[in-house]
Coordinates of C-alpha atoms in Angstrom, one line a residue:
Chain Q
M28 CA -41.8 -10.3 -6.2
G29 CA -39.3 -13.1 -6.4
A30 CA -41.4 -15.5 -8.5
A31 CA -39.5 -18.7 -8.6
G32 CA -37.9 -19.3 -12.0
A33 CA -38.9 -16.0 -13.4
A34 CA -36.9 -15.2 -16.5
P35 CA -33.8 -13.3 -15.2
S36 CA -33.9 -9.8 -16.5
A37 CA -30.7 -8.2 -15.4
P38 CA -27.2 -9.3 -16.5
R39 CA -24.9 -11.3 -14.3
S40 CA -21.5 -10.1 -13.1
P41 CA -18.9 -10.9 -15.8
A42 CA -17.2 -14.2 -15.3
P43 CA -14.0 -14.1 -13.3
Q44 CA -10.7 -14.3 -15.2
P45 CA -8.1 -15.9 -12.9
L46 CA -5.3 -15.6 -15.5
L47 CA -5.6 -11.8 -15.3
V48 CA -5.1 -11.9 -11.6
D49 CA -2.1 -14.2 -12.0
L50 CA -0.6 -11.5 -14.3
A51 CA -1.5 -8.7 -11.9
V52 CA 0.2 -10.7 -9.0
A53 CA 3.2 -11.2 -11.2
A54 CA 3.4 -7.5 -12.1
V55 CA 3.1 -6.4 -8.5
A56 CA 5.7 -8.9 -7.4
V57 CA 8.1 -7.8 -10.1
G58 CA 7.7 -4.3 -8.7
F59 CA 8.7 -5.5 -5.3
G60 CA 11.8 -7.1 -6.6
L61 CA 12.6 -3.9 -8.5
S62 CA 12.2 -1.8 -5.3
V63 CA 14.5 -4.0 -3.3
G64 CA 17.0 -4.2 -6.1
L65 CA 17.0 -0.4 -6.5
A66 CA 18.0 -0.1 -2.8
L67 CA 21.0 -2.3 -3.4
T68 CA 22.2 -0.6 -6.5
A69 CA 21.8 2.9 -5.0
T70 CA 24.6 2.4 -2.5
S71 CA 28.2 2.2 -3.5
R72 CA 30.8 0.2 -1.5
H73 CA 32.6 3.2 -0.2
Q74 CA 29.3 4.8 1.0
L75 CA 28.7 1.6 2.8
A76 CA 32.1 1.8 4.5
A77 CA 31.6 5.4 5.5
P78 CA 30.5 6.3 9.0
G79 CA 26.8 5.3 9.3
G80 CA 26.9 3.8 5.8
A81 CA 25.5 0.5 6.7
A82 CA 22.6 2.0 8.6
L83 CA 21.9 4.4 5.8
F84 CA 21.8 1.5 3.4
L85 CA 19.5 -0.5 5.6
G86 CA 17.3 2.5 6.2
N87 CA 16.9 3.0 2.5
L88 CA 16.2 -0.7 1.9
T89 CA 13.5 -0.9 4.6
G90 CA 12.0 2.4 3.4
L91 CA 11.7 1.3 -0.2
A92 CA 10.4 -2.2 0.6
G93 CA 8.0 -0.9 3.3
T94 CA 6.6 1.9 1.0
Y95 CA 6.2 -0.5 -1.8
L96 CA 4.2 -2.9 0.4
A97 CA 2.1 0.1 1.4
L98 CA 1.4 0.6 -2.2
V99 CA 0.3 -3.1 -2.4
M100 CA -1.9 -2.5 0.6
V101 CA -3.6 0.3 -1.3
L102 CA -4.1 -1.8 -4.4
L103 CA -5.6 -4.6 -2.3
I104 CA -8.4 -2.4 -1.2
S105 CA -8.8 -0.5 -4.4
R106 CA -11.8 -2.6 -5.5
I107 CA -10.4 -3.2 -9.0
P108 CA -13.3 -5.2 -10.5
F109 CA -11.4 -7.8 -12.4
V110 CA -9.4 -8.7 -9.3
E111 CA -12.4 -8.6 -7.0
R112 CA -14.3 -11.0 -9.3
V113 CA -11.6 -13.6 -8.9
L114 CA -10.5 -13.2 -5.3
G115 CA -13.6 -11.6 -3.6
Q116 CA -13.7 -8.6 -1.4
D117 CA -13.4 -10.8 1.8
T118 CA -10.2 -12.4 0.5
L119 CA -8.7 -9.1 -0.5
L120 CA -9.5 -7.6 2.9
R121 CA -7.9 -10.7 4.6
W122 CA -4.7 -10.2 2.5
H123 CA -4.8 -6.5 3.4
R124 CA -4.9 -7.4 7.1
R125 CA -2.3 -10.0 6.9
L126 CA 0.1 -7.9 5.0
A127 CA -0.4 -4.8 7.2
P128 CA 2.2 -5.6 9.8
W129 CA 5.0 -5.7 7.2
P130 CA 4.9 -2.2 5.7
I131 CA 4.3 -0.8 9.2
T132 CA 7.3 -2.6 10.7
L133 CA 9.5 -1.8 7.7
I134 CA 8.6 1.9 7.8
I135 CA 9.3 2.1 11.5
A136 CA 12.6 0.4 10.9
H137 CA 13.3 2.9 8.1
V138 CA 12.8 5.8 10.5
V139 CA 14.8 4.4 13.4
I140 CA 17.7 3.0 11.3
L141 CA 18.1 6.1 9.3
T142 CA 18.1 8.3 12.4
I143 CA 20.9 6.1 13.8
G144 CA 22.7 6.2 10.5
Y145 CA 22.7 10.0 10.2
A146 CA 23.7 10.3 13.8
Q147 CA 26.7 8.1 13.1
A148 CA 27.6 10.0 9.9
A149 CA 27.4 13.3 11.7
H150 CA 29.1 12.0 14.9
T151 CA 26.2 13.2 17.1
G152 CA 23.7 11.5 19.3
I153 CA 20.6 9.8 18.0
L154 CA 18.2 12.2 19.7
H155 CA 20.4 15.1 18.7
E156 CA 20.0 14.1 15.1
I157 CA 16.2 14.1 15.0
G158 CA 16.0 17.9 14.8
P159 CA 18.4 18.4 11.8
L160 CA 16.8 15.4 10.0
V161 CA 13.3 16.9 10.3
N162 CA 14.3 20.5 9.6
G163 CA 17.4 20.2 7.6
F164 CA 16.2 18.2 4.6
P165 CA 13.5 19.2 2.1
D166 CA 10.1 17.6 2.6
M167 CA 11.1 15.9 5.8
G168 CA 8.7 18.0 7.9
I169 CA 5.6 16.7 6.1
A170 CA 7.1 13.2 5.8
T171 CA 7.4 13.2 9.6
A172 CA 3.8 14.3 10.0
G173 CA 2.8 11.5 7.6
F174 CA 4.8 9.0 9.8
V175 CA 3.1 10.2 13.0
L176 CA -0.3 9.9 11.3
M177 CA 0.5 6.5 10.0
M178 CA 1.5 5.3 13.5
A179 CA -1.7 6.7 15.0
V180 CA -3.9 5.0 12.4
S181 CA -1.9 1.8 12.7
V182 CA -2.4 1.7 16.5
A183 CA -6.1 2.1 16.0
S184 CA -6.1 -0.9 13.7
F185 CA -4.2 -3.1 16.1
Y186 CA -6.8 -5.7 16.9
P187 CA -7.2 -5.2 20.7
I188 CA -7.8 -1.5 20.2
R189 CA -9.7 -1.8 17.0
R190 CA -12.4 -4.0 18.5
R191 CA -13.1 -1.3 21.1
I192 CA -13.8 1.3 18.4
K193 CA -17.0 1.5 16.4
R194 CA -16.6 0.1 12.9
E195 CA -17.6 3.3 11.2
N196 CA -15.4 5.5 13.5
W197 CA -12.5 3.2 12.8
W198 CA -13.2 3.3 9.1
G199 CA -13.2 7.1 9.1
L200 CA -9.9 7.2 11.0
H201 CA -8.5 4.6 8.6
L202 CA -9.0 6.9 5.6
F203 CA -6.3 9.1 7.0
M204 CA -3.8 6.5 5.9
Y205 CA -4.2 7.8 2.4
L206 CA -3.2 11.2 3.7
A207 CA -0.2 9.8 5.5
L208 CA 1.1 8.0 2.4
A209 CA 0.6 11.2 0.3
L210 CA 2.5 13.3 2.9
A211 CA 5.4 10.8 2.8
F212 CA 5.6 10.8 -1.0
A213 CA 7.7 13.9 -1.6
H214 CA 10.6 12.9 0.6
E215 CA 10.9 9.6 -1.1
I216 CA 11.5 11.2 -4.5
V217 CA 13.6 14.1 -3.3
L218 CA 15.9 12.2 -0.8
G219 CA 15.8 8.6 -1.7
P220 CA 19.2 7.4 -3.0
S221 CA 17.5 5.5 -5.7
F222 CA 15.7 8.5 -7.0
V223 CA 18.2 11.4 -6.5
G224 CA 19.6 12.2 -9.9
H225 CA 17.6 9.3 -11.5
P226 CA 14.7 10.9 -13.3
M227 CA 13.7 7.5 -14.7
T228 CA 13.1 5.8 -11.3
Q229 CA 11.5 9.0 -10.1
L230 CA 9.1 8.8 -13.0
V231 CA 8.3 5.2 -12.6
W232 CA 7.7 5.5 -8.9
S233 CA 5.5 8.6 -9.4
V234 CA 3.4 6.9 -12.1
A235 CA 2.9 3.8 -9.9
W236 CA 1.6 5.9 -7.1
A237 CA -0.5 8.1 -9.3
A238 CA -2.0 5.1 -11.0
S239 CA -2.9 3.5 -7.7
A240 CA -4.4 6.7 -6.4
G241 CA -6.4 6.8 -9.7
L242 CA -7.6 3.3 -9.2
V243 CA -8.8 4.1 -5.7
L244 CA -10.6 7.2 -6.9
V245 CA -12.2 5.5 -9.9
Y246 CA -13.3 2.3 -8.2
R247 CA -14.0 3.4 -4.7
V248 CA -15.5 6.8 -5.5
G249 CA -16.2 7.5 -9.1
L250 CA -17.9 4.2 -10.2
P251 CA -20.1 4.0 -7.1
V252 CA -21.2 7.6 -7.5
V253 CA -22.0 7.1 -11.2
R254 CA -23.9 3.9 -10.5
S255 CA -25.8 5.3 -7.6
I256 CA -26.9 8.3 -9.7
R257 CA -27.8 6.2 -12.7
H258 CA -30.0 3.9 -10.7
G259 CA -31.4 6.5 -8.3
L260 CA -32.5 3.9 -5.8
V261 CA -35.1 4.9 -3.1
V262 CA -36.7 2.8 -0.3
E263 CA -40.0 1.5 -1.6
E264 CA -41.0 -0.6 1.4
I265 CA -39.5 -2.2 4.5
R266 CA -41.1 -5.5 5.4
P267 CA -40.6 -7.6 8.5
E268 CA -39.5 -11.1 7.8
G269 CA -39.0 -12.6 11.2
P270 CA -37.6 -11.6 14.6
G271 CA -35.3 -8.7 13.9
V272 CA -35.1 -9.4 10.2
V273 CA -36.4 -7.0 7.6
T274 CA -36.5 -7.0 3.8
V275 CA -35.8 -3.6 2.2
I276 CA -37.3 -3.2 -1.2
L277 CA -35.8 -0.5 -3.3
R278 CA -37.1 1.0 -6.5
G279 CA -34.7 2.3 -9.1
R280 CA -34.1 3.1 -12.8
H281 CA -32.3 1.0 -15.4
L282 CA -31.9 -1.9 -13.0
E283 CA -32.0 -4.2 -16.1
R284 CA -28.5 -2.7 -16.7
L285 CA -27.1 -3.5 -13.2
A286 CA -24.9 -6.5 -13.6
V287 CA -25.1 -8.5 -10.4
S288 CA -25.0 -12.3 -9.7
G289 CA -27.1 -14.0 -7.2
G290 CA -25.2 -14.4 -3.9
Q291 CA -23.4 -11.1 -4.3
F292 CA -23.6 -8.1 -2.0
F293 CA -23.4 -4.3 -2.2
E294 CA -22.0 -1.8 0.2
W295 CA -25.2 0.2 0.9
R296 CA -25.4 3.8 2.0
F297 CA -28.7 5.1 3.2
L298 CA -28.9 8.8 2.6
A299 CA -30.7 9.7 5.8
R300 CA -29.6 11.9 8.7
G301 CA -26.8 10.3 10.7
M302 CA -26.5 7.4 8.3
W303 CA -25.4 8.7 5.0
W304 CA -21.7 8.6 5.8
Q305 CA -21.5 4.9 6.6
A306 CA -21.6 2.1 4.0
H307 CA -22.6 -1.4 5.1
P308 CA -22.4 -4.7 3.3
F309 CA -25.7 -6.6 2.8
S310 CA -26.4 -9.4 0.3
I311 CA -29.2 -9.1 -2.1
S312 CA -31.9 -11.6 -1.2
A313 CA -33.2 -11.7 -4.8
R314 CA -31.8 -10.8 -8.2
P315 CA -33.1 -7.5 -9.5
Q316 CA -36.6 -7.5 -10.8
P317 CA -36.7 -4.1 -12.4
P318 CA -37.7 -1.6 -11.2
Y319 CA -37.1 -3.4 -7.8
L320 CA -34.0 -4.6 -6.0
R321 CA -34.1 -6.0 -2.5
L322 CA -31.9 -6.9 0.4
T323 CA -32.7 -8.7 3.6
V324 CA -31.0 -7.5 6.8
K325 CA -30.8 -8.7 10.4
C326 CA -31.0 -6.0 12.9
V327 CA -28.0 -6.5 15.2
G328 CA -26.5 -3.0 15.8
D329 CA -27.4 0.7 15.9
F330 CA -27.2 1.0 12.2
T331 CA -29.4 -2.0 11.3
T332 CA -32.0 -1.1 13.9
A333 CA -32.2 2.4 12.5
L334 CA -32.4 0.9 9.1
A335 CA -35.6 -0.9 9.9
G336 CA -37.2 2.5 10.8
L337 CA -36.3 4.3 7.6
P338 CA -39.2 6.0 5.8
A339 CA -40.2 5.1 2.3
G340 CA -38.6 7.5 -0.2
T341 CA -35.2 7.5 1.5
R342 CA -32.5 7.6 -1.2
V343 CA -29.9 4.9 -1.3
A344 CA -26.4 4.8 -2.8
L345 CA -24.6 1.6 -3.6
E346 CA -21.1 0.3 -4.2
G347 CA -20.5 -3.0 -5.8
P348 CA -21.6 -5.7 -6.5
Y349 CA -18.9 -7.7 -4.7
G350 CA -18.3 -11.3 -3.8
T351 CA -17.4 -14.6 -5.4
F352 CA -20.3 -16.5 -3.8
T353 CA -21.9 -17.0 -7.2
A354 CA -22.7 -19.6 -9.8
H355 CA -19.4 -18.7 -11.5
A356 CA -17.6 -20.6 -8.7
L357 CA -19.1 -23.9 -9.7
H358 CA -16.7 -26.8 -10.4
T359 CA -19.1 -29.8 -10.4
R360 CA -22.6 -30.4 -11.7
K361 CA -24.3 -30.7 -8.4
V362 CA -24.6 -28.2 -5.5
A363 CA -25.2 -28.1 -1.8
L364 CA -26.1 -24.9 0.0
I365 CA -25.8 -24.6 3.7
A366 CA -27.2 -21.4 5.4
G367 CA -26.9 -20.5 9.0
G368 CA -29.5 -17.9 10.2
I369 CA -29.3 -14.8 8.1
G370 CA -26.9 -16.5 5.7
V371 CA -30.2 -17.5 3.9
T372 CA -30.2 -14.2 2.1
S373 CA -27.3 -14.9 -0.3
V374 CA -28.4 -18.5 -0.7
R375 CA -31.8 -17.2 -1.7
S376 CA -30.5 -15.1 -4.5
L377 CA -27.8 -17.6 -5.5
L378 CA -30.6 -20.2 -6.0
E379 CA -32.0 -18.1 -8.7
D380 CA -28.8 -18.2 -10.6
L381 CA -27.9 -21.9 -10.4
P382 CA -27.9 -23.6 -13.7
K383 CA -30.5 -26.3 -14.4
G384 CA -29.5 -29.8 -13.4
T385 CA -27.5 -28.7 -10.3
R386 CA -30.2 -30.4 -8.1
P387 CA -29.4 -28.2 -5.1
V388 CA -29.6 -29.7 -1.6
V389 CA -30.4 -26.8 0.7
V390 CA -29.9 -26.9 4.4
L391 CA -31.3 -24.0 6.4
R392 CA -30.1 -23.8 10.0
A393 CA -31.8 -21.7 12.7
S394 CA -32.1 -21.7 16.5
R395 CA -35.8 -21.2 16.4
E396 CA -38.6 -21.9 13.9
E397 CA -39.5 -18.3 13.4
E398 CA -35.9 -17.4 12.5
L399 CA -36.2 -19.5 9.3
V400 CA -36.8 -16.4 7.2
L401 CA -37.5 -16.6 3.5
R402 CA -38.3 -20.3 3.9
E403 CA -41.3 -20.3 1.5
E404 CA -39.3 -18.6 -1.2
I405 CA -36.5 -21.0 -0.7
A406 CA -38.9 -24.0 -0.8
E407 CA -40.4 -22.7 -4.1
L408 CA -36.9 -22.3 -5.7
V409 CA -35.7 -25.7 -4.6
K410 CA -38.8 -27.3 -6.0
W411 CA -38.3 -25.5 -9.3
H412 CA -34.7 -26.9 -9.4
G413 CA -35.9 -30.4 -8.5
G414 CA -33.6 -30.2 -5.4
R415 CA -34.1 -31.0 -1.7
L416 CA -34.7 -28.8 1.3
H417 CA -33.8 -29.6 4.9
E418 CA -34.7 -27.2 7.7
V419 CA -32.8 -27.8 10.9
V420 CA -34.1 -26.0 14.0
G421 CA -32.7 -26.1 17.5
P422 CA -29.7 -25.0 19.5
R423 CA -26.3 -26.1 18.3
T424 CA -26.0 -28.5 21.2
A425 CA -29.1 -30.4 19.9
Q426 CA -28.2 -30.0 16.3
P427 CA -24.5 -30.6 15.8
I428 CA -22.9 -29.4 12.6
E429 CA -22.1 -33.1 11.7
H430 CA -25.8 -33.6 11.3
L431 CA -25.9 -31.1 8.5
A432 CA -23.4 -33.1 6.5
E433 CA -25.3 -36.3 7.0
L434 CA -28.4 -34.7 5.5
I435 CA -26.6 -34.0 2.3
G436 CA -24.8 -37.3 1.9
D437 CA -22.8 -37.1 -1.3
L438 CA -20.9 -34.0 -0.3
R439 CA -17.7 -34.9 -2.1
K440 CA -19.5 -34.9 -5.4
R441 CA -20.9 -31.4 -4.9
D442 CA -19.9 -27.8 -4.8
T443 CA -20.8 -26.6 -1.3
Y444 CA -21.8 -23.1 -0.6
V445 CA -21.8 -22.0 3.1
A446 CA -23.2 -18.8 4.3
G447 CA -23.7 -17.5 7.8
S448 CA -21.9 -16.1 10.8
E449 CA -18.1 -16.3 11.1
S450 CA -18.3 -19.2 13.6
F451 CA -20.9 -21.1 11.7
V452 CA -19.0 -20.9 8.4
A453 CA -15.7 -21.8 10.2
S454 CA -17.2 -24.9 11.8
V455 CA -18.9 -26.1 8.6
T456 CA -15.7 -25.6 6.5
R457 CA -13.7 -27.4 9.1
L458 CA -16.1 -30.3 8.9
L459 CA -16.0 -30.3 5.1
A460 CA -12.2 -30.4 5.3
L461 CA -12.4 -33.4 7.6
L462 CA -14.8 -35.1 5.2
K463 CA -12.1 -34.6 2.5
V464 CA -14.3 -32.3 0.4
P465 CA -11.8 -30.5 -2.0
Q466 CA -11.1 -27.0 -0.9
E467 CA -11.8 -25.5 -4.3
A468 CA -15.4 -27.0 -4.1
V469 CA -16.1 -25.1 -0.9
H470 CA -17.4 -21.5 -1.2
A471 CA -18.0 -19.4 1.9
D472 CA -19.9 -16.2 2.5
V473 CA -19.2 -14.8 6.0
Y474 CA -21.6 -12.4 7.6
A475 CA -19.6 -10.3 9.9
L476 CA -21.2 -7.9 12.4
Chain W
M17 CA -0.4 -22.2 -3.8
R18 CA 0.0 -21.2 -7.4
R19 CA -0.2 -17.4 -6.9
A20 CA 2.4 -17.5 -4.1
A21 CA 4.8 -19.2 -6.5
I22 CA 4.1 -16.7 -9.2
A23 CA 4.7 -13.9 -6.7
V24 CA 8.0 -15.3 -5.5
V25 CA 9.3 -16.0 -9.0
A26 CA 8.3 -12.5 -10.2
T27 CA 9.9 -10.9 -7.2
V28 CA 13.2 -12.7 -7.9
G29 CA 12.9 -11.8 -11.5
G30 CA 12.4 -8.1 -10.8
F31 CA 15.2 -8.1 -8.4
A32 CA 17.6 -9.9 -10.8
G33 CA 16.4 -7.5 -13.5
V34 CA 17.5 -4.4 -11.6
L35 CA 20.9 -5.9 -10.7
G36 CA 21.5 -7.1 -14.2
F37 CA 20.6 -3.8 -15.7
N38 CA 22.7 -2.0 -13.3
L39 CA 25.8 -4.2 -13.6
G40 CA 25.6 -3.6 -17.3
G41 CA 25.0 0.1 -16.9
S42 CA 27.3 2.9 -15.9
R43 CA 26.1 3.4 -12.4
A44 CA 28.1 2.1 -9.5
P45 CA 26.1 -0.6 -7.7
L46 CA 26.9 -2.1 -4.4
L47 CA 28.1 -5.3 -5.9
Q48 CA 30.5 -3.6 -8.3
G49 CA 32.5 -1.7 -5.8
A50 CA 33.1 1.9 -5.5
P51 CA 34.4 4.0 -8.3
N52 CA 37.6 5.0 -6.6
S53 CA 38.7 6.3 -9.9
N54 CA 41.0 9.2 -9.3
S55 CA 42.8 8.6 -6.1
N56 CA 44.6 11.9 -6.2
S57 CA 47.3 11.3 -3.8
N58 CA 47.9 14.7 -2.7
S59 CA 51.6 14.5 -3.1
N60 CA 51.9 18.2 -3.9
S61 CA 52.6 19.2 -0.4
N62 CA 54.0 22.4 -1.6
S63 CA 54.1 25.1 1.0
N64 CA 52.0 23.0 3.1
S65 CA 53.4 24.6 6.2
G66 CA 53.8 21.7 8.4
S67 CA 50.4 21.2 9.8
G68 CA 49.1 18.4 7.5
S69 CA 46.5 17.6 10.0
G70 CA 43.6 16.8 7.7
S71 CA 45.6 16.0 4.6
G72 CA 46.0 12.3 5.3
S73 CA 42.4 11.4 5.4
N74 CA 41.5 12.7 2.1
S75 CA 44.0 10.8 0.1
N76 CA 41.4 8.7 -1.6
S77 CA 37.7 8.4 -2.4
N78 CA 36.9 11.2 -4.7
S79 CA 33.5 9.9 -5.2
G80 CA 33.0 10.2 -8.8
S81 CA 32.3 13.5 -10.2
N82 CA 34.1 16.5 -8.6
S83 CA 36.1 18.6 -10.8
N84 CA 39.7 18.7 -9.9
A85 CA 40.7 18.6 -13.4
G86 CA 43.7 20.8 -13.5
S87 CA 45.5 19.5 -10.4
A88 CA 48.1 17.6 -12.3
S89 CA 49.2 20.7 -14.2
N90 CA 50.1 22.3 -11.0
P91 CA 53.6 23.3 -11.4
G92 CA 53.6 23.4 -7.6
T93 CA 56.3 25.0 -5.8
T94 CA 56.0 28.4 -4.5
T95 CA 58.1 30.8 -6.3
A96 CA 57.7 33.0 -3.4
S97 CA 61.1 34.4 -2.7
G98 CA 62.2 36.2 0.3
S99 CA 61.1 39.4 1.6
G100 CA 57.5 38.6 2.5
A101 CA 56.4 41.0 -0.1
P102 CA 53.4 40.1 -2.2
T103 CA 54.7 37.5 -4.5
T104 CA 54.1 36.5 -8.0
G105 CA 53.9 33.0 -9.5
L106 CA 51.7 30.1 -8.8
R107 CA 51.4 28.7 -5.4
S108 CA 48.9 26.2 -4.1
A109 CA 47.9 24.6 -0.8
L110 CA 45.6 22.0 0.4
G111 CA 43.1 23.0 3.1
N112 CA 42.1 20.8 6.1
T113 CA 39.6 18.2 5.6
Y114 CA 36.3 19.1 7.2
Q115 CA 33.8 16.6 8.4
Y116 CA 30.5 18.3 8.1
G117 CA 28.0 15.8 9.2
Y118 CA 26.7 14.5 5.9
G119 CA 30.1 14.0 4.5
Q120 CA 33.6 15.5 4.3
L121 CA 35.6 17.6 1.9
A122 CA 38.8 19.5 1.5
V123 CA 39.7 22.3 -0.8
R124 CA 42.9 23.1 -2.7
V125 CA 43.5 26.7 -3.6
T126 CA 45.9 28.1 -6.2
L127 CA 47.1 31.6 -6.0
N128 CA 48.8 33.6 -8.7
G129 CA 50.6 36.2 -6.6
S130 CA 47.9 37.1 -4.2
T131 CA 45.1 36.4 -6.7
I132 CA 43.0 33.3 -6.2
T133 CA 43.0 31.7 -9.6
K134 CA 41.7 28.3 -8.9
V135 CA 39.8 26.4 -6.2
D136 CA 39.5 22.6 -6.4
T137 CA 37.6 20.2 -4.2
V138 CA 39.6 17.2 -3.6
G139 CA 38.2 15.0 -0.9
L140 CA 34.5 15.1 -1.3
Q141 CA 32.9 12.1 0.3
T142 CA 29.2 12.0 1.3
A143 CA 27.1 9.6 3.4
E144 CA 24.3 9.4 0.9
S145 CA 23.1 10.5 -2.5
Y146 CA 21.1 13.5 -1.5
S147 CA 24.1 15.2 0.2
Q148 CA 26.2 14.2 -2.8
Q149 CA 23.8 16.0 -5.1
I150 CA 23.6 19.0 -2.9
A151 CA 27.4 19.2 -2.7
Q152 CA 27.8 18.9 -6.5
Q153 CA 25.2 21.6 -7.0
V154 CA 26.6 24.1 -4.5
I155 CA 30.4 23.6 -4.9
P156 CA 30.5 25.3 -8.4
L157 CA 28.5 28.2 -7.0
L158 CA 30.8 28.5 -4.0
R159 CA 33.8 28.5 -6.2
H160 CA 32.3 31.2 -8.4
E161 CA 31.6 33.4 -5.3
V162 CA 35.1 32.8 -3.9
L163 CA 36.8 33.7 -7.2
A164 CA 34.7 36.8 -7.4
A165 CA 35.2 37.9 -3.8
Q166 CA 38.9 36.8 -3.7
S167 CA 38.4 35.5 -0.2
A168 CA 36.7 32.9 1.9
Q169 CA 34.4 35.7 3.3
V170 CA 31.4 34.8 1.2
N171 CA 27.9 33.8 2.2
G172 CA 27.1 30.2 2.3
F173 CA 24.0 28.8 0.5
S174 CA 20.9 28.1 2.4
G175 CA 19.9 24.5 2.0
A176 CA 23.5 23.6 1.9
T177 CA 24.7 25.3 5.1
Y178 CA 26.9 22.5 6.3
T179 CA 28.5 21.9 2.9
S180 CA 29.1 25.7 2.5
E181 CA 30.7 26.0 5.9
A182 CA 33.0 23.0 5.3
Y183 CA 34.0 24.4 2.0
L184 CA 34.8 27.8 3.3
Y185 CA 36.6 26.6 6.4
S186 CA 38.8 24.3 4.3
L187 CA 39.4 27.2 1.9
Q188 CA 40.4 29.5 4.8
S189 CA 42.8 27.0 6.2
A190 CA 44.4 26.7 2.8
L191 CA 44.7 30.4 2.4
D192 CA 46.2 30.6 5.9
K193 CA 48.9 28.2 4.8
L194 CA 49.7 30.5 2.0
H195 CA 49.6 33.6 4.3
K196 CA 46.9 35.2 2.2
K197 CA 44.7 37.5 4.1

């Protein structure tokens, strides 16, 4: 396994195409402009002047803008490969999280403002108007159900609440957002002033949503299922690497056709009782060596602990590969790799993929000697590359981050890859910024719990 | 951030595109003002027996597409002469304007003798597009029912309950003015 410098036998992930993503961003943004514009053109001046007119206009505007942003939210997590290759799954998730408050707020505003508007138009009270709105218009019953569902899922995603919920439970709940959006769809088409009597806008809106749903189905469900079946991975062996760290070796078919770059990760699904329904991200710790593929995992939670005890023969499904922590990200000729703790896994597989002449300087950081897992393999790869290896052991107080930078020296001339826990990566990238290392030459791989 | 710039420019582009397309098109966007096209000043206050309560408010704002085509050809003027007996000749009256929650409307009815020959909607104004569409769909059906039944005693249409009620109330008030049972 993992012989240094062995001829790579499986293809790499295709190179990222940033221009395509620029075009996709432009297309999505044009759509947003169109949505806001449609809201404006759907209201005539005399409607605006009528009782409740201003509120009805605002309610329509917030509804269109909010729903369009919800569509963008769906696209951001749809795992479209050409987008993921450029931005990376972590960046896409970050954008998804950052954008989230906007559609939610706009859709709440839509509901509140329209209720006020209809109450003004009908000369009744706001609470009095809720009944007629929900019952009196087509598709408003299910739309209301969708809104309630959306609010429930949103509350669960609100950070102070989310961190109290188990990741896999939260994720299961979060899937209901798709249902909420689907329930709300009909009332948009049937009641939306921009859509009533405008078959063209109805068609475009429907196609946009159907296409997004299709992308989600293809890339989050279809492709992973096809890939998992094609490769038919099973657990071959689980090997301890160090305190609480295991390497899982998988055996599968056609791995020479699995395009994956060193430094990438898959979402793994171990098809054992109580585990099959959750997918967890783990980096490959070596490029595929058909018929083997391996990942190295630190046991930190229920799932990873159970993982270490899986019997050989357990079937494994995978989704991916994901991540931009690859040799594709190189800007310069030379490379520095900094791994904190378990971050060594992606650095290990990335080392296999670095082009010749990159002369990697590798810094491995651990609190204790025995936590320096995979150190022999790393040493062998570094030697093959003609690079340099530094092992830094000790608590952070004794081994400050600044020290790591001193070990490397010519940081500004190198592409620096940083892998490890959130706090480790954050402090290293902060340091690199202080040292005026250009941002595009810093590549991070965060291991979240 | 290059992509942020792309996003902003493209958003503005899409926005401007819709407005541009729309200003050039036939629809009535916010910026272009309302199509207060046929402001049928209801000057034909024939036989409008005094009570013009609702008639003032619907003097404008026929929002686009209702079909009060023949209203000008109204010779107006009741030829009803004396004796209270069933009369002949054309008479018409404008019903009260009814505010029905999602909009308002008024109905003008024309009788030939005691036969309802024509029912026009004159003051249709809705708060939003859906109600406008509903009204436009249901009003021809209501007119058809009324002409068949020769009275305002017809069933409204479910899904357009409020519109139906407003239409039939206004019609009844117009018929009352003409003393038609």
